[in-house]
Coordinates of C-alpha atoms in Angstrom, one line a residue:
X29 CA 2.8 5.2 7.4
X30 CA 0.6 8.3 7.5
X31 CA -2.9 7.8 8.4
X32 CA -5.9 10.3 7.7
X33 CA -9.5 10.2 6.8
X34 CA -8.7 10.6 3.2
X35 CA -6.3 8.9 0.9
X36 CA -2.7 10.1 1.8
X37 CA 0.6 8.3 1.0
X38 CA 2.5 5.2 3.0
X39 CA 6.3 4.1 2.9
X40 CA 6.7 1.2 1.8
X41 CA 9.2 -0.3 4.2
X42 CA 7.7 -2.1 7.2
X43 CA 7.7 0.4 10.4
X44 CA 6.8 -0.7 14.0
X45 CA 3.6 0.3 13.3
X46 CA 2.8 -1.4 10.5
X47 CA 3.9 -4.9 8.8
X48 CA 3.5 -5.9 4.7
X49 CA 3.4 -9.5 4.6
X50 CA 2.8 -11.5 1.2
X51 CA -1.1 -13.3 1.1
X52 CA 0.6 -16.7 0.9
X53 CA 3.4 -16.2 4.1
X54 CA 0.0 -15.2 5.9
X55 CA -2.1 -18.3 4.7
X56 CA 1.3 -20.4 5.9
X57 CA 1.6 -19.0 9.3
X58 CA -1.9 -18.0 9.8
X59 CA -1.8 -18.7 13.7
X60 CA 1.7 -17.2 14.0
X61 CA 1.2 -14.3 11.7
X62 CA -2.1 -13.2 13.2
X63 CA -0.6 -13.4 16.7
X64 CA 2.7 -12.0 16.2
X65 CA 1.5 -9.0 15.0
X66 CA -1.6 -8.3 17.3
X67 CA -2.6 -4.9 17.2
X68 CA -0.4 -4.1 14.6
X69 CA -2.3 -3.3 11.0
X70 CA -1.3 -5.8 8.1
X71 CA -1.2 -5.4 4.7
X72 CA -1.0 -8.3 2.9
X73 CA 0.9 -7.6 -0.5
X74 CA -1.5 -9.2 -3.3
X75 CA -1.5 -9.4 -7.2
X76 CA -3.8 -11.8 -8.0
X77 CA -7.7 -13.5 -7.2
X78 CA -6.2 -16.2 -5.6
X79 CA -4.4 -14.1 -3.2
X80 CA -6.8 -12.1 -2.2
X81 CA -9.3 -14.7 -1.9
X82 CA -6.4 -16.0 0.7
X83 CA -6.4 -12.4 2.4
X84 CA -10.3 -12.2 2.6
X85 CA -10.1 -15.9 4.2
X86 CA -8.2 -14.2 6.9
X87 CA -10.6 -11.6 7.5
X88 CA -8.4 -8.8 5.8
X89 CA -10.1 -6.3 4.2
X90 CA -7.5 -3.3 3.7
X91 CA -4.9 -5.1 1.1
X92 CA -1.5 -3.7 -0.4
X93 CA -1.8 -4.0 -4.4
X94 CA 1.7 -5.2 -5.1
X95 CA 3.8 -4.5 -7.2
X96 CA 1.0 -2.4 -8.4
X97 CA 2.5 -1.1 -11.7
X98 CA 3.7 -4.6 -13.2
X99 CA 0.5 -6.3 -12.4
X100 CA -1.2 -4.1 -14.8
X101 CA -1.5 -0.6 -12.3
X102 CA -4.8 1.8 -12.4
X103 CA -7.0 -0.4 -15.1
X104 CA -6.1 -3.7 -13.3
X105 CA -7.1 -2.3 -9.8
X106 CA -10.3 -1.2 -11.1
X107 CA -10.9 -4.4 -12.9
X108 CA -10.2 -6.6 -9.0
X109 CA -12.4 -3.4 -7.1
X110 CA -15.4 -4.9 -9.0
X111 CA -15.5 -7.9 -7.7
X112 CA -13.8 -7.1 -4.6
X113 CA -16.1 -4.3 -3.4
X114 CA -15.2 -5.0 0.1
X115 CA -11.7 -4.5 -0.2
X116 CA -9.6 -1.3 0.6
X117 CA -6.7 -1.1 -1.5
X118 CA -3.0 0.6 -0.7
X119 CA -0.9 0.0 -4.2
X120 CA 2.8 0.0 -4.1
X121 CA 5.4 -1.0 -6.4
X122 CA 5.6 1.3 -9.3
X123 CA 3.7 4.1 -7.8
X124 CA 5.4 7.3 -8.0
X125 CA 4.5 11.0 -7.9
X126 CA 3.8 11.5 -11.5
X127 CA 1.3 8.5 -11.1
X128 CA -0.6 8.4 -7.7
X129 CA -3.2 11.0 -8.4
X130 CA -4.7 7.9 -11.0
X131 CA -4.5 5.5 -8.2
X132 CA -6.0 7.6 -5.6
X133 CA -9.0 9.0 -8.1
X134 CA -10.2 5.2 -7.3
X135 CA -12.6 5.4 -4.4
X136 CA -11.3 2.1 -2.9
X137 CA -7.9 3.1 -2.4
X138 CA -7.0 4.5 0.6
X139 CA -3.6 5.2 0.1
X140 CA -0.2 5.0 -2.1
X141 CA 3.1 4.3 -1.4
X142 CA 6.6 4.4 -3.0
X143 CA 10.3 4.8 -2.2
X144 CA 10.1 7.8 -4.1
X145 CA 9.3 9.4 -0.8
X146 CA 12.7 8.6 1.0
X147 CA 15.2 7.8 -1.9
X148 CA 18.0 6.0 -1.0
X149 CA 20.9 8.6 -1.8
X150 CA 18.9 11.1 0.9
X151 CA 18.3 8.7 3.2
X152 CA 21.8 7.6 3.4
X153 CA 23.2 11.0 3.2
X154 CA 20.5 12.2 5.4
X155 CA 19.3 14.5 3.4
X156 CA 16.1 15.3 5.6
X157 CA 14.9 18.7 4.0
X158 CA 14.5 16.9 0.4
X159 CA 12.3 14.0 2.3
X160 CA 10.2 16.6 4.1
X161 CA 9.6 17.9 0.4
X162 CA 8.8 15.2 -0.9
X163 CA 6.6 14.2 1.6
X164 CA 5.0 18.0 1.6
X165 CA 4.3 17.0 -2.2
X166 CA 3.3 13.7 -1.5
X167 CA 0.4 15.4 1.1
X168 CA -0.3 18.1 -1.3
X169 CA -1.7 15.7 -3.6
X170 CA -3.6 13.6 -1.6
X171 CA -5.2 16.7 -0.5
X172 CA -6.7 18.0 -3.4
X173 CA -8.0 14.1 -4.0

């Protein structure tokens, strides 16, 4: 994931740094989940009220909208920001170049992500300058944000 102070982009892949986990795998495991993955940000993945309301419950307040596009994208974020003012939003799922300047014109999201970053035919033939210019595009947007 890359961090700065204003909304840039994330992979959507778990790293070592970071871990997506699902509102309700969280609300199962709570002690586990919480423990295992001290110091390490999460993201719970979250579509709906109810899962958020399980996220909040946790104490998470930075959620991953996912899949983002499916549940309704840009006008169903801005309907849950209303009533979830607290909440700082990273939508995935659906989310590709052509469409993250809409998400990230909404002051509670922080960031985007999407595979469209590393697609799978460069990553498997390592194709490492196309990433970088993706990524270079990916940062050139969230720039002018």
């Amino acid at each position: 994931m890359l961090s700065a102070p204003s909304p840039t982009f994330a992979h959507t892949h778990p790293t070592p740094q970071t871990a997506a986990l699902n509102a309700s795998e969280l609300h199962c495991h709570r002690d586990r989940a919480i423990s295992s993955f001290s110091g390490v940000p999460i993201f719970a993945g979250v579509a709906t009220a109810t899962e958020i309301e399980a996220a909040l419950g946790l104490g998470l307040r930075t959620l991953k909208f996912f899949p983002a596009e499916v549940n309704g994208g840009v006008k169903a974020l801005k309907a849950l920001s209303a009533p979830y003012h607290m909440v700082r939003w990273m939508p995935t799922g659906g989310v590709s170049l052509d469409n993250a300047r809409s998400y990230l014109a909404l002051p509670p999201v922080m960031a985007v992500g999407g595979s469209w970053l590393t697609p799978s035919d460069a990553v498997k033939s390592g194709d490492l300058s196309r990433i970088r210019a993706l990524a270079t595009e990916a940062l050139a947007l969230a720039a002018r944000e």
